[in-house]
Amino acid sequence: MLSRIPVASVDLSGNEEAYAVDAIRSTWISSTGAYLNRFEREFADYCQSTTSLAVCNGTVALHLALMGLDVRPGDEVLVPSLTYVATANAVRYVGAEPVFIDVDPETWCIDPDKLEAAITRRTRGIIPVHLLGHPADMDRINRVADVHGLWVIEDAAEALGAKYKGQPVGSLSHCATFSFFGNKVITSGEGGAITLSDERLATRLRALRGQGMDPNRRYYFPITGYNFRLTNLACAILCAQMERKEAILDQRRKLCERYNQQLRSIPGISLQPVAPWAEISPWMYCCMIDPDAFGGTRDELMQELAEKNIESRPMFISLHTLPPFREESRKRNEHLPVTDRLSESGIMLPTYNTLSEADQDRVVGTIAEFQRQRGRQRRVA
Ligand SMILES: Cc1ncc(COP(=O)(O)O)c(C=O)c1O
């Protein structure tokens, strides 16, 4: 039996264990402590923001940001349909409605040209997602937002290390949200953060994160808040991950470049586009399968990979087609052809910094062989 190649894997080979043990020995394992302070400071610096707030996951980061910006029932928020479900779920948590926008075929991120037509008097903001590590076209999105008095939250869950026109994601709008789930570039198992440079908003978010406590009067709660905090123990792991982030990013970049070189010549495969102004984060390698030219569908390829003990992932299912959202989307008469096409044909391949070249060759070899055999079968038929 061939060894299993997972689609993602965690590398904790630096100071993660030492720092976690240190946090345990210090007994500071709850939601205050030196690692938490250090992580929040380093992460804000890395994103060129003045503040970062560690929270328990990326979904909570979005939920908290929306509450901080006072989004309410009846409000509308423009989001791409091609994203992980958390982007739209968070909008629902505050009683607002996600309005789905198609993506740009050149970036796979929300299409700035499609925003204006979707704005109504109920629209409050836009959540561009830096999908698969590719930054959204923030200048054009921010311009539309400025004209209409909207806020913008970057959903940067998949994009740590990406840059837009030389500037890091996390510093390109009112605030940004990150995830540190196990498949992300840096991880604490579960975890998330918000970055921002607006001190008033930061104060409000901090209060909402910590049960609504008054920053100047302990155990007095002037507003209803939540417990959305992250632990010092998780931040110990994140501090160690931060020490190695450039090395991890480099290894993942090389891996993605190698996939590009080997897959680009296979008939029916097209690669993720990269805009000239974008530096993408090598989060999860994704390519498109054109069934006619390839000789099989994306799902058939995933099945073949699974039979060879190689895990893969389909591209995100268009959110406007999912049960919680499709009725409202239908009422708005949303047609999102680019999203639907990418959603049906995209496949994510194993991407993690410890993936060996031999295992990567096994992934590519399986894909190439499947395509060759299918091509031969079609020629014979
Ligand atoms: C685009 C996007 N937004 C939000 C999230 C939610 O993050 P978490 O899983 O940490 O809650 C993810 C997670 O994978 C994501 O990919």
mmCIF file of C-alpha atoms and ligand atoms in Angstrom:
data_model
loop_
_atom_site.group_PDB
_atom_site.id
_atom_site.type_symbol
_atom_site.label_atom_id
_atom_site.label_comp_id
_atom_site.label_asym_id
_atom_site.label_seq_id
_atom_site.Cartn_x
_atom_site.Cartn_y
_atom_site.Cartn_z
ATOM 1 C CA MET A 1 0.000 0.000 0.000
ATOM 2 C CA LEU A 2 1.411 3.392 -0.969
ATOM 3 C CA SER A 3 1.925 5.789 1.936
ATOM 4 C CA ARG A 4 -0.781 8.416 2.361
ATOM 5 C CA ILE A 5 -0.073 11.950 1.128
ATOM 6 C CA PRO A 6 -2.400 14.357 2.946
ATOM 7 C CA VAL A 7 -3.547 17.615 1.408
ATOM 8 C CA ALA A 8 -2.120 19.599 4.335
ATOM 9 C CA SER A 9 0.221 18.926 7.223
ATOM 10 C CA VAL A 10 1.580 20.824 10.214
ATOM 11 C CA ASP A 11 5.295 21.443 10.874
ATOM 12 C CA LEU A 12 6.052 22.064 14.550
ATOM 13 C CA SER A 13 9.780 21.353 14.363
ATOM 14 C CA GLY A 14 11.051 24.720 15.634
ATOM 15 C CA ASN A 15 10.564 26.209 19.100
ATOM 16 C CA GLU A 16 6.873 25.243 19.249
ATOM 17 C CA GLU A 17 7.333 22.512 21.839
ATOM 18 C CA ALA A 18 9.807 24.497 23.960
ATOM 19 C CA TYR A 19 7.559 27.559 24.071
ATOM 20 C CA ALA A 20 4.429 25.497 24.793
ATOM 21 C CA VAL A 21 6.245 23.763 27.669
ATOM 22 C CA ASP A 22 7.457 27.154 28.887
ATOM 23 C CA ALA A 23 3.875 28.463 28.880
ATOM 24 C CA ILE A 24 2.702 25.386 30.788
ATOM 25 C CA ARG A 25 5.500 25.625 33.368
ATOM 26 C CA SER A 26 4.755 29.297 33.864
ATOM 27 C CA THR A 27 1.072 28.356 34.417
ATOM 28 C CA TRP A 28 0.092 31.183 32.013
ATOM 29 C CA ILE A 29 -2.048 29.017 29.766
ATOM 30 C CA SER A 30 -5.167 31.153 29.736
ATOM 31 C CA SER A 31 -5.883 34.315 27.750
ATOM 32 C CA THR A 32 -3.233 36.641 29.135
ATOM 33 C CA GLY A 33 0.535 36.294 29.168
ATOM 34 C CA ALA A 34 3.843 37.143 27.573
ATOM 35 C CA TYR A 35 3.379 34.982 24.459
ATOM 36 C CA LEU A 36 0.024 36.571 23.728
ATOM 37 C CA ASN A 37 1.503 40.074 23.996
ATOM 38 C CA ARG A 38 4.528 39.123 21.922
ATOM 39 C CA PHE A 39 2.437 37.490 19.209
ATOM 40 C CA GLU A 40 0.023 40.415 18.927
ATOM 41 C CA ARG A 41 2.915 42.875 18.638
ATOM 42 C CA GLU A 42 4.879 40.821 16.092
ATOM 43 C CA PHE A 43 1.824 40.033 13.991
ATOM 44 C CA ALA A 44 0.752 43.682 13.808
ATOM 45 C CA ASP A 45 4.297 44.663 12.751
ATOM 46 C CA TYR A 46 4.409 41.941 10.133
ATOM 47 C CA CYS A 47 1.118 43.188 8.631
ATOM 48 C CA GLN A 48 2.200 46.837 8.921
ATOM 49 C CA SER A 49 -0.798 47.599 11.153
ATOM 50 C CA THR A 50 -0.708 49.323 14.508
ATOM 51 C CA THR A 51 -2.752 46.646 16.289
ATOM 52 C CA SER A 52 -3.498 42.965 16.121
ATOM 53 C CA LEU A 53 -5.979 41.091 18.278
ATOM 54 C CA ALA A 54 -5.635 37.343 18.717
ATOM 55 C CA VAL A 55 -8.968 35.488 18.717
ATOM 56 C CA CYS A 56 -10.042 31.846 18.795
ATOM 57 C CA ASN A 57 -10.369 31.306 15.032
ATOM 58 C CA GLY A 58 -10.756 33.055 11.674
ATOM 59 C CA THR A 59 -14.555 32.787 11.685
ATOM 60 C CA VAL A 60 -14.730 34.518 15.047
ATOM 61 C CA ALA A 61 -12.355 37.196 13.708
ATOM 62 C CA LEU A 62 -14.883 37.968 10.948
ATOM 63 C CA HIS A 63 -17.817 37.888 13.373
ATOM 64 C CA LEU A 64 -16.031 40.233 15.780
ATOM 65 C CA ALA A 65 -15.026 42.645 12.984
ATOM 66 C CA LEU A 66 -18.634 42.817 11.756
ATOM 67 C CA MET A 67 -19.902 43.549 15.275
ATOM 68 C CA GLY A 68 -17.178 46.130 15.762
ATOM 69 C CA LEU A 69 -18.347 47.887 12.605
ATOM 70 C CA ASP A 70 -21.907 47.804 13.945
ATOM 71 C CA VAL A 71 -23.426 45.644 11.226
ATOM 72 C CA ARG A 72 -27.054 44.906 12.075
ATOM 73 C CA PRO A 73 -30.071 42.846 11.012
ATOM 74 C CA GLY A 74 -31.323 44.008 7.625
ATOM 75 C CA ASP A 75 -27.918 45.240 6.475
ATOM 76 C CA GLU A 76 -26.307 43.831 3.340
ATOM 77 C CA VAL A 77 -22.662 42.932 2.897
ATOM 78 C CA LEU A 78 -21.028 42.239 -0.475
ATOM 79 C CA VAL A 79 -18.977 39.036 -0.480
ATOM 80 C CA PRO A 80 -17.568 36.757 -3.182
ATOM 81 C CA SER A 81 -19.432 33.497 -3.669
ATOM 82 C CA LEU A 82 -16.151 31.678 -4.304
ATOM 83 C CA THR A 83 -14.792 31.393 -0.759
ATOM 84 C CA TYR A 84 -14.922 29.237 2.333
ATOM 85 C CA VAL A 85 -18.375 29.293 3.924
ATOM 86 C CA ALA A 86 -17.140 31.188 7.017
ATOM 87 C CA THR A 87 -17.070 34.478 5.078
ATOM 88 C CA ALA A 88 -20.835 34.383 4.524
ATOM 89 C CA ASN A 89 -21.710 32.609 7.784
ATOM 90 C CA ALA A 90 -20.191 35.464 9.800
ATOM 91 C CA VAL A 91 -22.441 37.946 7.982
ATOM 92 C CA ARG A 92 -25.469 35.875 8.983
ATOM 93 C CA TYR A 93 -24.312 35.742 12.643
ATOM 94 C CA VAL A 94 -24.996 39.483 12.946
ATOM 95 C CA GLY A 95 -28.366 39.137 11.200
ATOM 96 C CA ALA A 96 -27.161 40.721 7.967
ATOM 97 C CA GLU A 97 -27.446 39.263 4.481
ATOM 98 C CA PRO A 98 -24.479 38.270 2.308
ATOM 99 C CA VAL A 99 -24.959 39.483 -1.266
ATOM 100 C CA PHE A 100 -22.869 37.403 -3.630
ATOM 101 C CA ILE A 101 -20.590 38.924 -6.256
ATOM 102 C CA ASP A 102 -18.846 37.070 -9.062
ATOM 103 C CA VAL A 103 -15.057 36.773 -9.113
ATOM 104 C CA ASP A 104 -12.595 38.210 -11.601
ATOM 105 C CA PRO A 105 -11.133 35.484 -13.866
ATOM 106 C CA GLU A 106 -7.725 37.210 -13.636
ATOM 107 C CA THR A 107 -7.479 37.004 -9.821
ATOM 108 C CA TRP A 108 -10.248 34.587 -8.720
ATOM 109 C CA CYS A 109 -11.111 37.282 -6.152
ATOM 110 C CA ILE A 110 -14.207 39.503 -5.933
ATOM 111 C CA ASP A 111 -14.638 41.415 -9.206
ATOM 112 C CA PRO A 112 -14.409 45.194 -8.538
ATOM 113 C CA ASP A 113 -16.409 45.878 -11.715
ATOM 114 C CA LYS A 114 -19.395 43.937 -10.342
ATOM 115 C CA LEU A 115 -19.707 45.761 -7.009
ATOM 116 C CA GLU A 116 -21.485 48.944 -8.040
ATOM 117 C CA ALA A 117 -24.515 47.153 -9.540
ATOM 118 C CA ALA A 118 -25.088 45.191 -6.302
ATOM 119 C CA ILE A 119 -25.100 48.202 -3.960
ATOM 120 C CA THR A 120 -28.481 49.112 -2.453
ATOM 121 C CA ARG A 121 -29.450 51.524 0.317
ATOM 122 C CA ARG A 122 -28.969 48.617 2.745
ATOM 123 C CA THR A 123 -25.372 47.866 1.743
ATOM 124 C CA ARG A 124 -22.925 48.569 4.573
ATOM 125 C CA GLY A 125 -19.657 47.021 3.509
ATOM 126 C CA ILE A 126 -17.548 44.704 1.386
ATOM 127 C CA ILE A 127 -15.545 41.640 2.406
ATOM 128 C CA PRO A 128 -12.996 40.886 -0.311
ATOM 129 C CA VAL A 129 -11.353 37.492 0.224
ATOM 130 C CA HIS A 130 -7.704 37.082 -0.754
ATOM 131 C CA LEU A 131 -8.593 33.717 -2.226
ATOM 132 C CA LEU A 132 -5.960 30.983 -2.272
ATOM 133 C CA GLY A 133 -3.372 33.549 -1.229
ATOM 134 C CA HIS A 134 -3.997 35.936 -4.150
ATOM 135 C CA PRO A 135 -4.705 39.496 -2.972
ATOM 136 C CA ALA A 136 -7.939 41.074 -4.176
ATOM 137 C CA ASP A 137 -7.629 44.300 -6.202
ATOM 138 C CA MET A 138 -7.875 46.494 -3.108
ATOM 139 C CA ASP A 139 -7.388 49.952 -4.705
ATOM 140 C CA ARG A 140 -10.398 49.469 -6.955
ATOM 141 C CA ILE A 141 -12.472 47.928 -4.154
ATOM 142 C CA ASN A 142 -11.585 50.717 -1.710
ATOM 143 C CA ARG A 143 -12.479 53.328 -4.341
ATOM 144 C CA VAL A 144 -16.014 51.914 -4.729
ATOM 145 C CA ALA A 145 -16.311 51.700 -0.929
ATOM 146 C CA ASP A 146 -15.226 55.350 -0.520
ATOM 147 C CA VAL A 147 -17.725 56.604 -3.080
ATOM 148 C CA HIS A 148 -20.597 54.793 -1.315
ATOM 149 C CA GLY A 149 -19.491 55.275 2.296
ATOM 150 C CA LEU A 150 -18.902 51.559 2.925
ATOM 151 C CA TRP A 151 -16.349 49.835 5.135
ATOM 152 C CA VAL A 152 -14.060 47.076 3.853
ATOM 153 C CA ILE A 153 -12.848 43.989 5.769
ATOM 154 C CA GLU A 154 -10.105 41.944 4.112
ATOM 155 C CA ASP A 155 -10.659 38.235 4.676
ATOM 156 C CA ALA A 156 -6.980 37.277 4.672
ATOM 157 C CA ALA A 157 -7.480 33.823 6.227
ATOM 158 C CA GLU A 158 -5.630 32.156 3.342
ATOM 159 C CA ALA A 159 -3.155 34.890 2.538
ATOM 160 C CA LEU A 160 -0.561 35.399 5.263
ATOM 161 C CA GLY A 161 2.537 36.774 3.548
ATOM 162 C CA ALA A 162 0.771 37.977 0.377
ATOM 163 C CA LYS A 163 1.424 41.496 -0.899
ATOM 164 C CA TYR A 164 -0.649 43.912 -2.945
ATOM 165 C CA LYS A 165 1.478 46.425 -4.887
ATOM 166 C CA GLY A 166 4.270 45.711 -2.401
ATOM 167 C CA GLN A 167 2.144 46.193 0.722
ATOM 168 C CA PRO A 168 1.243 43.255 2.969
ATOM 169 C CA VAL A 169 -2.348 42.073 3.200
ATOM 170 C CA GLY A 170 -3.803 42.942 6.576
ATOM 171 C CA SER A 171 -3.072 46.652 6.130
ATOM 172 C CA LEU A 172 -5.161 47.471 3.085
ATOM 173 C CA SER A 173 -8.597 48.390 4.494
ATOM 174 C CA HIS A 174 -10.503 49.167 7.724
ATOM 175 C CA CYS A 175 -9.442 45.843 9.205
ATOM 176 C CA ALA A 176 -8.404 42.359 8.169
ATOM 177 C CA THR A 177 -8.998 38.868 9.505
ATOM 178 C CA PHE A 178 -6.681 35.838 9.570
ATOM 179 C CA SER A 179 -7.000 32.140 10.408
ATOM 180 C CA PHE A 180 -4.401 29.913 12.062
ATOM 181 C CA PHE A 181 -6.224 26.637 11.465
ATOM 182 C CA GLY A 182 -3.978 23.592 10.941
ATOM 183 C CA ASN A 183 -3.844 23.867 7.152
ATOM 184 C CA LYS A 184 -2.717 27.515 7.150
ATOM 185 C CA VAL A 185 0.807 28.875 6.543
ATOM 186 C CA ILE A 186 1.279 29.373 10.291
ATOM 187 C CA THR A 187 -0.931 27.596 12.783
ATOM 188 C CA SER A 188 -1.834 27.081 16.407
ATOM 189 C CA GLY A 189 -4.317 24.306 15.596
ATOM 190 C CA GLU A 190 -7.232 26.708 15.935
ATOM 191 C CA GLY A 191 -6.690 30.448 16.109
ATOM 192 C CA GLY A 192 -7.246 33.741 14.361
ATOM 193 C CA ALA A 193 -6.438 37.434 14.428
ATOM 194 C CA ILE A 194 -7.718 40.827 13.377
ATOM 195 C CA THR A 195 -5.282 43.508 12.214
ATOM 196 C CA LEU A 196 -6.140 47.199 12.047
ATOM 197 C CA SER A 197 -4.781 50.709 12.527
ATOM 198 C CA ASP A 198 -7.844 52.459 13.964
ATOM 199 C CA GLU A 199 -7.393 52.822 17.731
ATOM 200 C CA ARG A 200 -11.068 53.505 18.460
ATOM 201 C CA LEU A 201 -12.190 50.428 16.585
ATOM 202 C CA ALA A 202 -9.439 48.413 18.295
ATOM 203 C CA THR A 203 -10.728 49.467 21.731
ATOM 204 C CA ARG A 204 -14.259 48.403 20.797
ATOM 205 C CA LEU A 205 -13.079 45.067 19.390
ATOM 206 C CA ARG A 206 -10.992 44.370 22.488
ATOM 207 C CA ALA A 207 -14.041 44.984 24.695
ATOM 208 C CA LEU A 208 -16.317 42.819 22.534
ATOM 209 C CA ARG A 209 -13.698 40.043 22.560
ATOM 210 C CA GLY A 210 -13.566 40.052 26.374
ATOM 211 C CA GLN A 211 -17.253 39.885 27.461
ATOM 212 C CA GLY A 212 -17.694 43.642 26.985
ATOM 213 C CA MET A 213 -15.551 44.608 29.965
ATOM 214 C CA ASP A 214 -14.803 48.297 30.470
ATOM 215 C CA PRO A 215 -11.044 48.785 29.796
ATOM 216 C CA ASN A 216 -10.849 51.256 32.707
ATOM 217 C CA ARG A 217 -12.975 49.373 35.235
ATOM 218 C CA ARG A 218 -12.380 45.667 35.761
ATOM 219 C CA TYR A 219 -15.495 43.490 36.048
ATOM 220 C CA TYR A 220 -17.805 46.259 34.889
ATOM 221 C CA PHE A 221 -19.576 45.408 31.638
ATOM 222 C CA PRO A 222 -21.208 48.363 29.836
ATOM 223 C CA ILE A 223 -21.934 46.348 26.665
ATOM 224 C CA THR A 224 -22.821 42.745 25.853
ATOM 225 C CA GLY A 225 -19.613 41.071 24.753
ATOM 226 C CA TYR A 226 -18.322 37.617 23.941
ATOM 227 C CA ASN A 227 -15.517 35.322 24.972
ATOM 228 C CA PHE A 228 -13.571 35.261 21.701
ATOM 229 C CA ARG A 229 -10.081 35.237 23.285
ATOM 230 C CA LEU A 230 -7.114 33.085 22.260
ATOM 231 C CA THR A 231 -4.888 31.481 24.892
ATOM 232 C CA ASN A 232 -1.294 32.291 25.804
ATOM 233 C CA LEU A 233 -0.603 28.584 25.192
ATOM 234 C CA ALA A 234 -1.790 28.847 21.572
ATOM 235 C CA CYS A 235 0.205 32.063 21.170
ATOM 236 C CA ALA A 236 3.347 30.253 22.401
ATOM 237 C CA ILE A 237 2.989 27.983 19.359
ATOM 238 C CA LEU A 238 2.262 30.960 17.108
ATOM 239 C CA CYS A 239 5.373 32.808 18.332
ATOM 240 C CA ALA A 240 7.501 29.822 17.319
ATOM 241 C CA GLN A 241 5.708 29.648 13.962
ATOM 242 C CA MET A 242 6.335 33.365 13.402
ATOM 243 C CA GLU A 243 10.088 32.760 13.843
ATOM 244 C CA ARG A 244 9.978 30.361 10.894
ATOM 245 C CA LYS A 245 7.353 32.001 8.697
ATOM 246 C CA GLU A 246 9.806 33.184 6.015
ATOM 247 C CA ALA A 247 11.395 29.736 5.768
ATOM 248 C CA ILE A 248 7.946 28.088 5.631
ATOM 249 C CA LEU A 249 6.777 30.555 2.974
ATOM 250 C CA ASP A 250 9.954 29.955 0.921
ATOM 251 C CA GLN A 251 9.548 26.188 1.032
ATOM 252 C CA ARG A 252 5.895 26.439 0.057
ATOM 253 C CA ARG A 253 6.699 28.887 -2.766
ATOM 254 C CA LYS A 254 9.268 26.486 -4.217
ATOM 255 C CA LEU A 255 6.744 23.668 -4.001
ATOM 256 C CA CYS A 256 4.096 25.690 -5.859
ATOM 257 C CA GLU A 257 6.609 26.761 -8.503
ATOM 258 C CA ARG A 258 7.534 23.101 -9.006
ATOM 259 C CA TYR A 259 3.850 22.172 -9.417
ATOM 260 C CA ASN A 260 3.515 24.986 -11.966
ATOM 261 C CA GLN A 261 6.505 23.795 -13.984
ATOM 262 C CA GLN A 262 5.371 20.184 -14.040
ATOM 263 C CA LEU A 263 1.640 20.649 -14.543
ATOM 264 C CA ARG A 264 1.544 23.474 -17.081
ATOM 265 C CA SER A 265 2.378 21.169 -20.012
ATOM 266 C CA ILE A 266 -0.347 18.603 -19.233
ATOM 267 C CA PRO A 267 -3.269 19.018 -21.676
ATOM 268 C CA GLY A 268 -6.430 20.347 -20.020
ATOM 269 C CA ILE A 269 -4.743 21.813 -16.928
ATOM 270 C CA SER A 270 -4.626 25.560 -16.378
ATOM 271 C CA LEU A 271 -2.840 27.302 -13.531
ATOM 272 C CA GLN A 272 -3.931 29.927 -11.015
ATOM 273 C CA PRO A 273 -3.448 33.347 -12.641
ATOM 274 C CA VAL A 274 -1.294 35.939 -10.863
ATOM 275 C CA ALA A 275 -1.949 39.650 -11.441
ATOM 276 C CA PRO A 276 1.158 41.751 -12.232
ATOM 277 C CA TRP A 277 0.758 43.667 -8.950
ATOM 278 C CA ALA A 278 0.299 40.569 -6.806
ATOM 279 C CA GLU A 279 2.693 38.578 -4.656
ATOM 280 C CA ILE A 280 0.655 35.565 -3.710
ATOM 281 C CA SER A 281 0.883 33.555 -0.536
ATOM 282 C CA PRO A 282 1.535 29.876 -1.293
ATOM 283 C CA TRP A 283 -1.369 28.596 0.762
ATOM 284 C CA MET A 284 -3.059 25.743 -1.109
ATOM 285 C CA TYR A 285 -1.971 24.895 -4.642
ATOM 286 C CA CYS A 286 -4.965 24.923 -6.977
ATOM 287 C CA CYS A 287 -5.326 24.316 -10.711
ATOM 288 C CA MET A 288 -8.236 23.955 -13.140
ATOM 289 C CA ILE A 289 -9.250 20.888 -15.086
ATOM 290 C CA ASP A 290 -10.909 21.282 -18.485
ATOM 291 C CA PRO A 291 -12.604 17.860 -18.827
ATOM 292 C CA ASP A 292 -12.612 17.809 -22.644
ATOM 293 C CA ALA A 293 -8.935 18.590 -23.091
ATOM 294 C CA PHE A 294 -7.876 16.596 -20.013
ATOM 295 C CA GLY A 295 -9.917 13.504 -20.793
ATOM 296 C CA GLY A 296 -11.685 13.335 -17.428
ATOM 297 C CA THR A 297 -13.485 15.491 -14.922
ATOM 298 C CA ARG A 298 -12.047 17.081 -11.787
ATOM 299 C CA ASP A 299 -14.033 14.614 -9.676
ATOM 300 C CA GLU A 300 -12.727 11.622 -11.620
ATOM 301 C CA LEU A 301 -9.188 12.889 -11.069
ATOM 302 C CA MET A 302 -9.847 13.284 -7.342
ATOM 303 C CA GLN A 303 -11.122 9.706 -7.265
ATOM 304 C CA GLU A 304 -7.993 8.478 -9.048
ATOM 305 C CA LEU A 305 -5.747 10.357 -6.603
ATOM 306 C CA ALA A 306 -7.702 8.919 -3.652
ATOM 307 C CA GLU A 307 -7.190 5.407 -5.026
ATOM 308 C CA LYS A 308 -3.445 6.102 -5.036
ATOM 309 C CA ASN A 309 -3.735 7.271 -1.404
ATOM 310 C CA ILE A 310 -3.296 10.953 -2.290
ATOM 311 C CA GLU A 311 -5.691 13.411 -0.672
ATOM 312 C CA SER A 312 -6.952 16.399 -2.680
ATOM 313 C CA ARG A 313 -9.702 18.951 -2.227
ATOM 314 C CA PRO A 314 -12.290 20.351 -4.608
ATOM 315 C CA MET A 315 -12.373 24.106 -5.109
ATOM 316 C CA PHE A 316 -14.937 25.795 -2.825
ATOM 317 C CA ILE A 317 -18.560 25.126 -3.764
ATOM 318 C CA SER A 318 -20.192 28.391 -4.885
ATOM 319 C CA LEU A 319 -21.841 29.693 -1.724
ATOM 320 C CA HIS A 320 -24.885 31.040 -3.571
ATOM 321 C CA THR A 321 -25.802 27.437 -4.450
ATOM 322 C CA LEU A 322 -25.689 26.137 -0.856
ATOM 323 C CA PRO A 323 -28.952 25.507 1.063
ATOM 324 C CA PRO A 324 -28.550 28.350 3.608
ATOM 325 C CA PHE A 325 -28.047 30.961 0.864
ATOM 326 C CA ARG A 326 -29.602 29.785 -2.408
ATOM 327 C CA GLU A 327 -33.153 31.008 -1.845
ATOM 328 C CA GLU A 328 -32.101 34.595 -1.125
ATOM 329 C CA SER A 329 -29.592 34.448 -3.978
ATOM 330 C CA ARG A 330 -32.326 33.258 -6.355
ATOM 331 C CA LYS A 331 -34.595 36.139 -5.271
ATOM 332 C CA ARG A 332 -31.791 38.572 -6.123
ATOM 333 C CA ASN A 333 -31.406 36.817 -9.477
ATOM 334 C CA GLU A 334 -27.677 36.335 -8.997
ATOM 335 C CA HIS A 335 -25.757 34.828 -11.938
ATOM 336 C CA LEU A 336 -22.108 34.171 -11.189
ATOM 337 C CA PRO A 337 -20.709 32.279 -14.175
ATOM 338 C CA VAL A 338 -16.986 32.701 -13.392
ATOM 339 C CA THR A 339 -17.521 31.469 -9.837
ATOM 340 C CA ASP A 340 -19.546 28.459 -11.056
ATOM 341 C CA ARG A 341 -16.938 27.497 -13.646
ATOM 342 C CA LEU A 342 -14.017 27.711 -11.205
ATOM 343 C CA SER A 343 -15.982 25.948 -8.499
ATOM 344 C CA GLU A 344 -16.705 22.971 -10.754
ATOM 345 C CA SER A 345 -13.236 22.570 -12.220
ATOM 346 C CA GLY A 346 -10.740 23.563 -9.493
ATOM 347 C CA ILE A 347 -8.702 20.998 -7.579
ATOM 348 C CA MET A 348 -6.411 21.668 -4.608
ATOM 349 C CA LEU A 349 -3.312 19.498 -4.323
ATOM 350 C CA PRO A 350 -1.133 18.626 -1.307
ATOM 351 C CA THR A 351 0.648 21.784 -0.168
ATOM 352 C CA TYR A 352 2.818 21.873 2.945
ATOM 353 C CA ASN A 353 6.426 22.764 3.550
ATOM 354 C CA THR A 354 7.470 19.235 4.550
ATOM 355 C CA LEU A 355 6.109 17.609 1.373
ATOM 356 C CA SER A 356 9.100 15.798 -0.152
ATOM 357 C CA GLU A 357 9.993 16.138 -3.840
ATOM 358 C CA ALA A 358 9.465 12.396 -4.200
ATOM 359 C CA ASP A 359 5.902 12.654 -2.854
ATOM 360 C CA GLN A 360 5.223 15.702 -4.998
ATOM 361 C CA ASP A 361 6.478 13.730 -8.014
ATOM 362 C CA ARG A 362 4.045 10.966 -7.062
ATOM 363 C CA VAL A 363 1.153 13.470 -7.100
ATOM 364 C CA VAL A 364 2.155 14.918 -10.468
ATOM 365 C CA GLY A 365 2.964 11.481 -11.890
ATOM 366 C CA THR A 366 -0.495 10.186 -10.955
ATOM 367 C CA ILE A 367 -2.162 13.154 -12.638
ATOM 368 C CA ALA A 368 -0.007 12.880 -15.783
ATOM 369 C CA GLU A 369 -0.559 9.121 -16.063
ATOM 370 C CA PHE A 370 -4.333 9.492 -15.610
ATOM 371 C CA GLN A 371 -4.412 12.106 -18.367
ATOM 372 C CA ARG A 372 -2.266 9.943 -20.708
ATOM 373 C CA GLN A 373 -4.456 6.889 -20.247
ATOM 374 C CA ARG A 374 -7.678 8.820 -20.709
ATOM 375 C CA GLY A 375 -6.245 10.526 -23.798
ATOM 376 C CA ARG A 376 -5.282 7.109 -25.248
ATOM 377 C CA GLN A 377 -8.726 5.642 -24.495
ATOM 378 C CA ARG A 378 -10.388 8.562 -26.258
ATOM 379 C CA ARG A 379 -8.134 8.212 -29.322
ATOM 380 C CA VAL A 380 -8.941 4.467 -29.559
ATOM 381 C CA ALA A 381 -12.688 5.137 -29.189
HETATM 382 C C1 LIG B 1 -11.447 32.544 3.325
HETATM 383 C C2 LIG B 1 -11.624 32.018 4.721
HETATM 384 N N1 LIG B 1 -12.278 32.771 5.612
HETATM 385 C C3 LIG B 1 -12.469 32.365 6.884
HETATM 386 C C4 LIG B 1 -11.977 31.151 7.320
HETATM 387 C C5 LIG B 1 -12.286 30.705 8.711
HETATM 388 O O1 LIG B 1 -11.189 30.442 9.503
HETATM 389 P P1 LIG B 1 -11.286 29.375 10.709
HETATM 390 O O2 LIG B 1 -11.355 28.026 10.095
HETATM 391 O O3 LIG B 1 -10.023 29.625 11.478
HETATM 392 O O4 LIG B 1 -12.497 29.703 11.494
HETATM 393 C C6 LIG B 1 -11.267 30.337 6.434
HETATM 394 C C7 LIG B 1 -10.733 29.063 6.921
HETATM 395 O O5 LIG B 1 -10.220 28.225 6.342
HETATM 396 C C8 LIG B 1 -11.098 30.764 5.093
HETATM 397 O O6 LIG B 1 -10.454 30.006 4.195
#
